[in-house]
Amino acid sequence: MFKCKLENFSNWMIEKVLEEEKVAWRYFTRDVVPFAAMFAVECTTVGSNTLFKAATIRGLSFYVFVFYSYVVSTLLLLPLSLIFGRSRRLPSAKSPFFFKIFLLGLVGFMSQIAGCKGIEYSSPTLASAISNLTPAFTFTLAVIFRMEQVRLRSSATQAKIIGAILSISGALVILLYKGPQVLAAASFTPLSPTISLHQHLASLESKWTIGGLLLASQYFLISVWYILQTRVMEVYPEEITVVFFYNLFATLISVPVCIFAESNLTSWVLKPDISLAAIIYSGVFVSLFSALTHTWGLHMKGPVYISLFRPLSIAIAVAMGAIFLGDSLHLGSVIGSMILCIGFYTVIWGKAREDTIKTVAGSEQSPFLLTHIIEDEAFPLN
């Protein structure tokens, strides 16, 4: 009798350990891996922005940069999509799939153009600060397209709404108030003796505001891109193939636009310098790695989760800008970034609160219903 009880207890302990290992592995794959991947994406994005800004100071046209970046990523993705991305059959040419991919390419191309021009007028630090608008834009669009549930009496929904308002307010502070320098650094562009200091400062203020508006439009378009990409993944959940067609369509769209906009043929001749390094880095780590990671993350966690990692880039951009570009840091950017980060973490808290409520509600259901709840979290737009 005692031996039988001991065996039952041992079996129970083994099942318990196996269950805990399964839960731990699920937590690692569903939470730790996506977090690490999104953090890596932010680091590579800031690195690309810094390289691009340094290249534009030395004469690189942003039209040339965007076109060659898409070409590099498309050429790299072609063999990968043929080897790893054909586990399921492509939809027919008459299906809405390819039209949605075309829209993805158009929106992505427009966001790249707006972002590159915005960085050219301002700095990678401002780009990283303005990127905090992405959660607010994405949440608003997700509500409009009924991808996020809005319960005004829910503390989670209230937190996300307040966070979105704070994010927009912080962005307005950055755009409208530059303030005195907090961190001064050397400039690569010395002041011409024929230009007065007042004219120079007025020109910088004007470019700063225009650059901020362009960057805000970029991150609005990126939020639209997240929504469209999530819809595409519902139809055809093959990350490599989807990203390949996105880059292909973006390349085809960029050909007439960039060649027409940049008619100087000498600008298209690349030399082995920082311009070539910026293009290759962007094509590999932004258009390829970041797009693949974002597409996988959208498939795994949804659009709001992906946008929540934007604020991590601020500190990285400040350090890189000061070290490699000689950028200065202004008080308005510090205050606005702090407000943006508060809004960011308010949205995060609301999202975490909402997920906790869903998990608790799901654990009270039957195993069959719990399975469907887990699937809905993995594919939140179905």
XYZ file of C-alpha atoms in Angstrom:
382
model
C 0.000 0.000 0.000
C 2.760 2.407 0.978
C 4.720 1.463 -2.160
C 1.699 2.189 -4.334
C 1.254 5.628 -2.741
C 4.946 6.353 -3.207
C 4.735 5.487 -6.890
C 1.664 7.695 -7.317
C 3.445 10.562 -5.573
C 6.508 10.087 -7.798
C 4.369 10.105 -10.924
C 2.587 13.222 -9.690
C 5.916 14.963 -9.060
C 7.204 14.030 -12.531
C 4.037 15.343 -14.149
C 4.326 18.517 -12.086
C 7.933 19.075 -13.149
C 7.111 18.413 -16.802
C 4.197 20.812 -16.611
C 6.393 23.517 -15.052
C 9.031 22.985 -17.742
C 6.371 23.322 -20.406
C 5.105 26.560 -18.838
C 8.674 27.903 -18.549
C 9.427 27.061 -22.186
C 6.180 28.671 -23.300
C 7.091 31.806 -21.307
C 10.561 31.838 -22.873
C 9.306 31.496 -26.441
C 6.283 33.781 -26.070
C 7.783 36.539 -23.884
C 11.580 36.425 -23.513
C 12.433 35.781 -27.185
C 10.062 38.473 -28.567
C 11.390 40.995 -26.015
C 15.035 40.291 -26.918
C 14.229 40.418 -30.648
C 12.412 43.759 -30.392
C 15.262 45.226 -28.324
C 17.768 44.130 -30.985
C 15.619 45.743 -33.686
C 15.658 49.096 -31.884
C 19.448 48.970 -31.561
C 19.906 48.243 -35.272
C 17.409 50.956 -36.252
C 19.258 53.618 -34.261
C 22.542 52.431 -35.770
C 21.078 52.774 -39.259
C 19.760 56.279 -38.542
C 23.157 57.358 -37.206
C 25.003 55.964 -40.210
C 22.512 57.561 -42.603
C 22.871 60.978 -40.948
C 26.665 60.746 -41.139
C 26.410 59.761 -44.821
C 24.048 62.656 -45.664
C 26.514 65.100 -44.101
C 28.989 63.792 -46.673
C 26.570 64.215 -49.581
C 24.462 61.001 -49.806
C 21.006 61.598 -51.331
C 18.197 60.045 -49.311
C 16.488 58.926 -52.548
C 19.598 56.951 -53.474
C 19.777 55.563 -49.947
C 16.160 54.350 -49.920
C 16.347 52.779 -53.393
C 19.610 50.881 -52.832
C 18.505 49.729 -49.367
C 15.398 48.098 -50.841
C 17.444 46.559 -53.657
C 19.935 45.012 -51.198
C 17.219 43.533 -48.981
C 15.232 42.202 -51.980
C 18.284 40.447 -53.434
C 19.099 38.891 -50.055
C 15.514 37.762 -49.467
C 15.049 36.163 -52.896
C 17.055 32.970 -52.173
C 15.786 32.847 -48.565
C 12.162 32.958 -49.704
C 12.780 30.202 -52.266
C 14.486 27.957 -49.691
C 12.499 28.589 -46.503
C 9.345 30.445 -47.509
C 7.387 28.016 -49.670
C 5.835 25.718 -47.077
C 2.391 26.712 -48.306
C 0.971 27.665 -51.676
C 0.768 31.329 -52.662
C -2.723 32.822 -53.068
C -3.973 33.375 -56.601
C -3.036 36.558 -58.437
C -6.670 37.722 -58.267
C -6.840 37.469 -54.464
C -6.581 40.619 -52.273
C -3.236 39.316 -50.942
C -1.055 40.953 -53.595
C -3.006 44.209 -53.435
C -2.394 44.327 -49.680
C 1.298 43.634 -50.297
C 1.359 46.511 -52.804
C -0.189 48.783 -50.168
C 2.449 47.570 -47.703
C 5.191 48.479 -50.162
C 3.663 51.905 -50.851
C 3.206 52.757 -47.165
C 6.669 51.439 -46.293
C 8.292 53.445 -49.086
C 6.476 56.630 -48.061
C 7.521 56.152 -44.424
C 11.151 55.629 -45.471
C 11.172 58.817 -47.568
C 9.554 60.868 -44.798
C 11.894 59.427 -42.170
C 15.087 59.963 -44.163
C 14.164 63.564 -44.992
C 13.189 64.144 -41.361
C 16.542 62.854 -40.084
C 18.343 64.940 -42.716
C 16.609 68.054 -41.340
C 17.008 67.123 -37.663
C 18.860 64.273 -35.951
C 18.604 60.550 -35.054
C 17.919 61.590 -31.444
C 14.780 63.484 -32.498
C 13.768 60.487 -34.623
C 14.065 58.183 -31.604
C 12.080 60.599 -29.433
C 9.289 61.052 -31.998
C 9.144 57.265 -32.442
C 7.406 57.136 -29.054
C 4.277 58.260 -30.889
C 4.051 54.816 -32.485
C 2.147 53.149 -29.577
C -0.390 55.997 -29.530
C -0.839 55.906 -33.311
C -1.053 52.104 -33.364
C -3.541 51.961 -30.487
C -5.734 54.620 -32.146
C -5.688 52.812 -35.491
C -6.301 49.456 -33.804
C -9.392 50.942 -32.124
C -10.621 52.430 -35.415
C -10.232 49.074 -37.204
C -11.755 47.210 -34.217
C -8.576 45.318 -33.471
C -8.497 46.627 -29.879
C -11.467 46.521 -27.526
C -12.359 49.809 -25.834
C -14.144 49.636 -22.486
C -14.143 53.157 -21.069
C -14.833 51.900 -17.535
C -11.849 49.557 -17.692
C -8.646 50.771 -16.027
C -6.616 49.159 -18.837
C -8.425 51.129 -21.546
C -8.208 54.346 -19.509
C -4.448 53.856 -19.100
C -3.956 53.332 -22.854
C -5.995 56.434 -23.698
C -4.116 58.577 -21.152
C -0.814 57.166 -22.401
C -1.695 58.026 -25.990
C -2.569 61.615 -25.007
C 0.672 61.968 -23.027
C 2.703 60.616 -25.962
C 1.224 63.163 -28.351
C 1.749 65.942 -25.789
C 5.394 64.990 -25.362
C 5.920 65.032 -29.117
C 4.410 68.522 -29.327
C 6.782 69.725 -26.588
C 9.768 68.406 -28.559
C 8.569 70.050 -31.776
C 7.493 73.429 -30.385
C 10.085 73.977 -27.651
C 13.743 73.347 -28.369
C 15.184 75.169 -25.386
C 18.804 75.673 -24.321
C 21.504 73.076 -24.852
C 21.877 70.465 -22.144
C 24.689 68.606 -23.883
C 26.825 70.640 -26.280
C 28.909 68.974 -28.931
C 31.003 69.890 -31.934
C 29.327 70.323 -35.321
C 30.450 68.897 -38.656
C 29.010 71.894 -40.508
C 30.860 75.100 -39.616
C 29.018 78.421 -39.862
C 29.717 80.381 -43.046
C 31.042 83.909 -42.436
C 28.457 85.324 -44.886
C 25.565 84.041 -42.737
C 24.679 85.824 -39.518
C 24.210 83.877 -36.290
C 20.536 84.948 -36.125
C 19.834 83.671 -39.648
C 21.640 80.427 -38.879
C 19.640 79.798 -35.687
C 16.346 80.662 -37.415
C 17.185 78.214 -40.206
C 17.993 75.496 -37.681
C 14.726 76.088 -35.797
C 12.732 75.882 -39.029
C 14.473 72.696 -40.150
C 14.026 71.172 -36.686
C 10.244 71.717 -36.798
C 9.902 70.466 -40.383
C 12.058 67.449 -39.557
C 9.911 66.674 -36.524
C 6.708 66.846 -38.566
C 8.196 64.561 -41.217
C 9.284 62.077 -38.535
C 5.821 62.175 -36.953
C 4.296 61.366 -40.349
C 6.828 58.543 -40.741
C 5.783 56.881 -37.500
C 2.110 57.332 -38.308
C 2.758 55.502 -41.588
C 4.695 52.830 -39.688
C 1.636 52.302 -37.473
C -0.480 51.930 -40.617
C 2.158 49.463 -41.874
C 1.787 47.411 -38.676
C -1.986 47.213 -39.133
C -1.722 46.234 -42.810
C 1.033 43.711 -42.108
C -1.060 42.043 -39.429
C -3.960 41.724 -41.878
C -1.649 40.199 -44.484
C -0.311 37.673 -41.955
C -3.867 36.535 -41.288
C -4.201 35.550 -44.940
C -0.705 34.166 -45.496
C 1.360 33.561 -42.291
C 4.737 33.092 -44.004
C 7.084 35.773 -42.689
C 9.963 35.417 -45.180
C 7.723 35.307 -48.257
C 5.614 38.258 -47.106
C 8.683 40.400 -46.348
C 10.253 39.445 -49.699
C 7.183 40.571 -51.646
C 6.970 43.722 -49.517
C 10.566 44.662 -50.379
C 10.047 43.711 -54.029
C 6.997 45.955 -54.382
C 8.729 48.759 -52.463
C 11.707 48.469 -54.832
C 9.447 48.631 -57.902
C 7.654 51.676 -56.466
C 10.925 53.413 -55.608
C 12.471 53.010 -59.090
C 10.498 55.741 -60.965
C 10.097 58.000 -57.911
C 13.749 58.021 -56.825
C 15.209 58.246 -60.338
C 12.893 61.138 -61.192
C 13.541 62.947 -57.891
C 17.330 62.454 -58.022
C 18.248 63.242 -61.625
C 21.946 63.813 -60.912
C 23.552 60.629 -62.260
C 26.749 61.096 -60.252
C 24.722 60.703 -57.050
C 23.932 57.109 -58.039
C 27.606 56.118 -58.260
C 28.619 54.596 -54.928
C 32.128 54.589 -53.561
C 33.515 52.323 -50.814
C 32.923 54.855 -48.031
C 30.379 55.542 -45.303
C 27.571 55.944 -47.879
C 27.997 52.369 -49.088
C 28.260 51.146 -45.481
C 25.012 52.949 -44.567
C 23.159 51.424 -47.541
C 24.371 47.854 -46.888
C 23.680 48.174 -43.157
C 20.176 49.495 -43.814
C 19.429 46.825 -46.418
C 20.586 43.967 -44.175
C 19.605 45.083 -40.673
C 16.601 47.364 -41.263
C 14.844 46.305 -44.466
C 15.715 42.619 -43.911
C 16.294 41.825 -40.212
C 13.921 44.430 -38.760
C 11.148 43.720 -41.261
C 11.392 39.961 -40.671
C 11.466 40.409 -36.891
C 8.537 42.837 -36.912
C 6.506 40.544 -39.161
C 7.212 37.579 -36.886
C 6.409 39.721 -33.836
C 3.120 40.896 -35.345
C 2.240 37.267 -36.031
C 3.228 36.327 -32.454
C 2.151 39.239 -30.247
C 0.125 41.756 -32.269
C 0.733 45.358 -33.455
C 0.485 47.199 -30.112
C 3.182 45.053 -28.466
C 5.613 45.706 -31.335
C 5.204 49.467 -31.112
C 5.876 49.537 -27.363
C 9.649 49.140 -27.788
C 10.255 52.445 -29.560
C 11.279 54.449 -26.443
C 14.233 52.147 -25.809
C 16.034 53.832 -28.682
C 16.227 57.302 -27.085
C 19.237 56.645 -24.834
C 21.023 54.754 -27.610
C 20.411 57.594 -30.082
C 21.629 60.269 -27.648
C 24.874 58.365 -27.031
C 25.502 57.582 -30.716
C 24.578 61.087 -31.839
C 26.944 62.732 -29.366
C 29.830 60.335 -30.094
C 29.615 59.908 -33.881
C 27.710 62.960 -35.155
C 28.554 65.734 -32.724
C 24.840 66.292 -31.973
C 23.772 68.521 -29.103
C 20.959 67.676 -26.706
C 18.351 70.367 -25.943
C 16.134 70.855 -22.909
C 12.936 70.586 -24.958
C 13.988 67.142 -26.182
C 14.677 66.017 -22.598
C 11.336 67.265 -21.230
C 9.359 65.999 -24.220
C 11.084 62.612 -24.125
C 10.275 62.245 -20.424
C 6.592 62.978 -21.099
C 6.673 60.564 -24.036
C 8.214 57.830 -21.884
C 5.581 58.335 -19.176
C 2.923 57.977 -21.853
C 4.716 54.944 -23.239
C 4.836 53.118 -19.908
C 1.231 54.082 -19.191
C 0.208 52.347 -22.415
C 2.397 49.367 -21.473
C 0.708 49.120 -18.072
C -2.708 49.242 -19.719
C -1.732 46.519 -22.186
C -0.249 44.345 -19.410
C -3.357 44.869 -17.279
C -5.583 43.859 -20.193
C -3.515 40.719 -20.865
C -3.640 39.760 -17.167
C -7.428 40.072 -17.126
C -7.655 37.915 -20.257
C -5.363 35.287 -18.719
C -7.327 35.143 -15.454
C -10.605 34.920 -17.343
C -9.166 32.191 -19.560
C -7.936 30.091 -16.641
C -11.503 29.921 -15.315
C -12.756 28.456 -18.591
C -12.696 24.845 -19.718
C -9.494 23.512 -21.372
C -11.161 23.682 -24.788
C -12.017 27.358 -24.366
C -8.584 28.067 -22.894
C -6.982 26.697 -26.052
C -8.954 29.177 -28.141
C -8.017 32.037 -25.826
C -4.313 31.189 -26.251
C -4.760 31.089 -30.027
C -6.508 34.471 -29.972
C -3.558 35.957 -28.080
C -1.136 34.568 -30.649
C -3.287 35.788 -33.572
C -5.184 38.731 -32.039
C -6.700 39.958 -35.280
C -8.595 36.865 -36.393
